[in-house]
Amino acid sequence: MPTAARRMLSIALLAIAPVSVRAQTGGIDKVAAYSGSWKITIEHLDTALSKASKETTNLRNDCWRSAGYFACNQFVDGDSKVLIVFVYNAKDDTYTSYQIPPGGGPSGSGKLLIQGNTWTFPWEDTDGGKPIYFRVVNVFTSPTTIEYRQEFSRDKLQWTVTARGSEQKLP
């Protein structure tokens, strides 16, 4: 699988990785809500960068904390897909995530920005030598429900939604 495709898979998994308002305590502890099982519903839209489709998956995050690290082994429909390790930078109040695929493939990294009940995973790539910006935006409507969207932009001003969905924590 090409490096760009692996990065997109890791970011897509982050997009469906739910977090909860309950974990709004501070620092690395905020991402503790990744633990648990979730029902994910996604509607992909027909855009220049996506094809229309719908899917439903089950996500299980097997997570733990050790000192300043928080890690989650993400299982999608029962298969381990990626190990995500989070670290927190208190100086600029940002998080970095490191995605490690199974089988020893190349790892990736990304940022997480948290403002209130909105958590944003931004990244960028190039298309024909020109930058293209992406983001996944999670908005927490309750401690067990998240509405999210995946978007891209060529100028960081106008954003096109490529997918949207919801996440519901399972008992």
Tab-separated table of C-alpha atoms in Angstrom:
chain	number	residue	atom	x	y	z
A	1	MET	CA	0.000	0.000	0.000
A	2	PRO	CA	1.502	3.424	-0.948
A	3	THR	CA	2.544	5.730	1.908
A	4	ALA	CA	-0.184	8.281	1.084
A	5	ALA	CA	-2.843	5.555	1.174
A	6	ARG	CA	-1.561	4.286	4.541
A	7	ARG	CA	-1.673	7.836	5.925
A	8	MET	CA	-5.248	8.275	4.659
A	9	LEU	CA	-6.235	4.958	6.312
A	10	SER	CA	-4.703	6.079	9.611
A	11	ILE	CA	-6.453	9.437	9.416
A	12	ALA	CA	-9.726	7.732	8.462
A	13	LEU	CA	-9.409	5.552	11.547
A	14	LEU	CA	-8.812	8.650	13.625
A	15	ALA	CA	-11.920	10.139	12.107
A	16	ILE	CA	-14.007	7.341	13.463
A	17	ALA	CA	-12.197	7.234	16.790
A	18	PRO	CA	-14.777	8.648	19.188
A	19	VAL	CA	-14.043	10.740	22.215
A	20	SER	CA	-16.352	11.836	24.984
A	21	VAL	CA	-17.181	15.079	26.729
A	22	ARG	CA	-16.764	13.197	30.018
A	23	ALA	CA	-13.001	13.130	29.542
A	24	GLN	CA	-12.646	16.920	29.471
A	25	THR	CA	-10.307	16.924	32.492
A	26	GLY	CA	-6.990	18.103	31.081
A	27	GLY	CA	-3.788	17.101	29.389
A	28	ILE	CA	-3.384	13.567	28.153
A	29	ASP	CA	-6.335	12.406	30.280
A	30	LYS	CA	-8.740	14.018	27.810
A	31	VAL	CA	-8.155	11.249	25.279
A	32	ALA	CA	-8.993	8.533	27.831
A	33	ALA	CA	-12.534	8.479	26.484
A	34	TYR	CA	-11.259	6.653	23.391
A	35	SER	CA	-11.658	3.426	25.358
A	36	GLY	CA	-14.642	1.231	24.664
A	37	SER	CA	-16.863	0.040	21.846
A	38	TRP	CA	-18.720	2.267	19.398
A	39	LYS	CA	-21.207	1.904	16.534
A	40	ILE	CA	-20.073	4.084	13.625
A	41	THR	CA	-22.283	5.268	10.764
A	42	ILE	CA	-20.601	7.021	7.814
A	43	GLU	CA	-22.055	8.648	4.724
A	44	HIS	CA	-19.389	9.353	2.092
A	45	LEU	CA	-20.388	12.114	-0.329
A	46	ASP	CA	-19.690	12.362	-4.044
A	47	THR	CA	-16.936	14.992	-4.358
A	48	ALA	CA	-13.727	15.496	-6.308
A	49	LEU	CA	-11.953	13.434	-3.622
A	50	SER	CA	-14.622	10.920	-2.558
A	51	LYS	CA	-17.274	8.594	-3.914
A	52	ALA	CA	-20.817	8.366	-2.536
A	53	SER	CA	-21.386	5.369	-0.264
A	54	LYS	CA	-22.633	4.436	3.192
A	55	GLU	CA	-21.161	2.139	5.771
A	56	THR	CA	-21.636	1.003	9.326
A	57	THR	CA	-18.802	-0.401	11.421
A	58	ASN	CA	-18.089	-1.426	14.965
A	59	LEU	CA	-15.027	0.137	16.566
A	60	ARG	CA	-13.354	-1.124	19.733
A	61	ASN	CA	-10.569	0.898	21.291
A	62	ASP	CA	-8.404	-1.126	23.665
A	63	CYS	CA	-6.634	1.749	25.464
A	64	TRP	CA	-4.203	2.357	28.310
A	65	ARG	CA	-2.098	5.142	29.794
A	66	SER	CA	1.524	4.993	30.828
A	67	ALA	CA	3.065	8.206	32.217
A	68	GLY	CA	2.658	10.915	29.526
A	69	TYR	CA	1.498	8.500	26.824
A	70	PHE	CA	-1.998	7.312	25.982
A	71	ALA	CA	-2.310	4.438	23.514
A	72	CYS	CA	-5.227	2.726	21.767
A	73	ASN	CA	-5.189	-0.446	19.710
A	74	GLN	CA	-8.110	0.137	17.323
A	75	PHE	CA	-10.168	-2.834	16.196
A	76	VAL	CA	-12.599	-2.285	13.289
A	77	ASP	CA	-15.187	-5.042	12.971
A	78	GLY	CA	-12.938	-7.272	15.090
A	79	ASP	CA	-9.667	-6.716	13.185
A	80	SER	CA	-6.752	-4.780	14.718
A	81	LYS	CA	-6.101	-1.899	12.291
A	82	VAL	CA	-3.726	0.535	14.007
A	83	LEU	CA	-2.045	1.374	17.305
A	84	ILE	CA	-2.403	5.087	18.036
A	85	VAL	CA	-0.155	6.703	20.654
A	86	PHE	CA	-1.024	10.207	21.898
A	87	VAL	CA	1.240	12.719	23.640
A	88	TYR	CA	0.308	16.156	24.983
A	89	ASN	CA	2.254	19.427	24.694
A	90	ALA	CA	1.145	21.702	27.542
A	91	LYS	CA	3.067	24.703	26.124
A	92	ASP	CA	0.799	25.058	23.102
A	93	ASP	CA	-2.127	22.900	24.346
A	94	THR	CA	-1.898	20.475	21.413
A	95	TYR	CA	-1.745	16.735	21.008
A	96	THR	CA	0.322	14.665	18.614
A	97	SER	CA	-0.813	11.213	17.565
A	98	TYR	CA	1.461	8.532	16.170
A	99	GLN	CA	-0.183	5.809	14.087
A	100	ILE	CA	1.585	2.448	13.968
A	101	PRO	CA	0.139	-0.081	11.501
A	102	PRO	CA	0.237	-3.822	12.126
A	103	GLY	CA	2.964	-5.789	10.391
A	104	GLY	CA	5.700	-3.184	10.773
A	105	GLY	CA	4.648	-0.785	8.008
A	106	PRO	CA	5.687	2.878	8.084
A	107	SER	CA	4.162	4.891	10.902
A	108	GLY	CA	2.508	8.284	10.586
A	109	SER	CA	1.795	11.226	12.834
A	110	GLY	CA	-0.792	13.955	13.118
A	111	LYS	CA	-2.128	16.727	15.314
A	112	LEU	CA	-5.256	16.972	17.440
A	113	LEU	CA	-6.651	20.381	18.415
A	114	ILE	CA	-9.302	20.598	21.146
A	115	GLN	CA	-11.569	23.621	21.634
A	116	GLY	CA	-14.468	22.950	24.000
A	117	ASN	CA	-16.619	20.139	22.608
A	118	THR	CA	-14.966	20.302	19.161
A	119	TRP	CA	-11.952	18.111	18.416
A	120	THR	CA	-10.164	18.654	15.077
A	121	PHE	CA	-7.600	16.414	13.370
A	122	PRO	CA	-5.918	18.572	10.641
A	123	TRP	CA	-3.347	17.470	8.053
A	124	GLU	CA	-2.166	18.435	4.599
A	125	ASP	CA	-0.935	16.776	1.436
A	126	THR	CA	-0.143	17.861	-2.105
A	127	ASP	CA	-2.136	17.474	-5.315
A	128	GLY	CA	-0.164	18.185	-8.476
A	129	GLY	CA	2.431	20.029	-6.412
A	130	LYS	CA	-0.175	22.285	-4.759
A	131	PRO	CA	-1.134	21.979	-1.095
A	132	ILE	CA	-4.473	20.466	-0.176
A	133	TYR	CA	-5.739	20.624	3.410
A	134	PHE	CA	-7.815	18.022	5.220
A	135	ARG	CA	-9.498	17.823	8.587
A	136	VAL	CA	-11.797	15.637	10.603
A	137	VAL	CA	-14.070	17.558	12.976
A	138	ASN	CA	-15.730	15.755	15.904
A	139	VAL	CA	-18.518	17.634	17.710
A	140	PHE	CA	-19.746	16.060	20.928
A	141	THR	CA	-23.503	16.295	21.289
A	142	SER	CA	-23.517	14.172	24.482
A	143	PRO	CA	-21.042	12.048	26.440
A	144	THR	CA	-21.987	9.013	24.309
A	145	THR	CA	-22.819	10.591	20.924
A	146	ILE	CA	-20.585	12.362	18.418
A	147	GLU	CA	-21.423	14.013	15.102
A	148	TYR	CA	-18.445	14.326	12.785
A	149	ARG	CA	-17.390	15.325	9.314
A	150	GLN	CA	-14.363	14.899	7.049
A	151	GLU	CA	-13.453	17.884	4.855
A	152	PHE	CA	-10.871	19.186	2.409
A	153	SER	CA	-9.876	22.666	1.241
A	154	ARG	CA	-7.432	24.183	-1.192
A	155	ASP	CA	-7.261	27.527	0.659
A	156	LYS	CA	-8.274	26.780	4.313
A	157	LEU	CA	-11.241	29.144	3.818
A	158	GLN	CA	-13.780	27.107	1.863
A	159	TRP	CA	-14.188	23.514	3.048
A	160	THR	CA	-15.876	20.679	1.142
A	161	VAL	CA	-17.423	17.870	3.195
A	162	THR	CA	-16.376	14.424	1.913
A	163	ALA	CA	-18.034	12.362	4.661
A	164	ARG	CA	-20.238	12.802	7.712
A	165	GLY	CA	-21.553	10.517	10.340
A	166	SER	CA	-22.320	9.734	13.920
A	167	GLU	CA	-20.853	7.581	16.650
A	168	GLN	CA	-22.769	5.976	19.481
A	169	LYS	CA	-21.041	4.347	22.447
A	170	LEU	CA	-22.195	0.795	23.042
A	171	PRO	CA	-23.021	-0.409	26.564
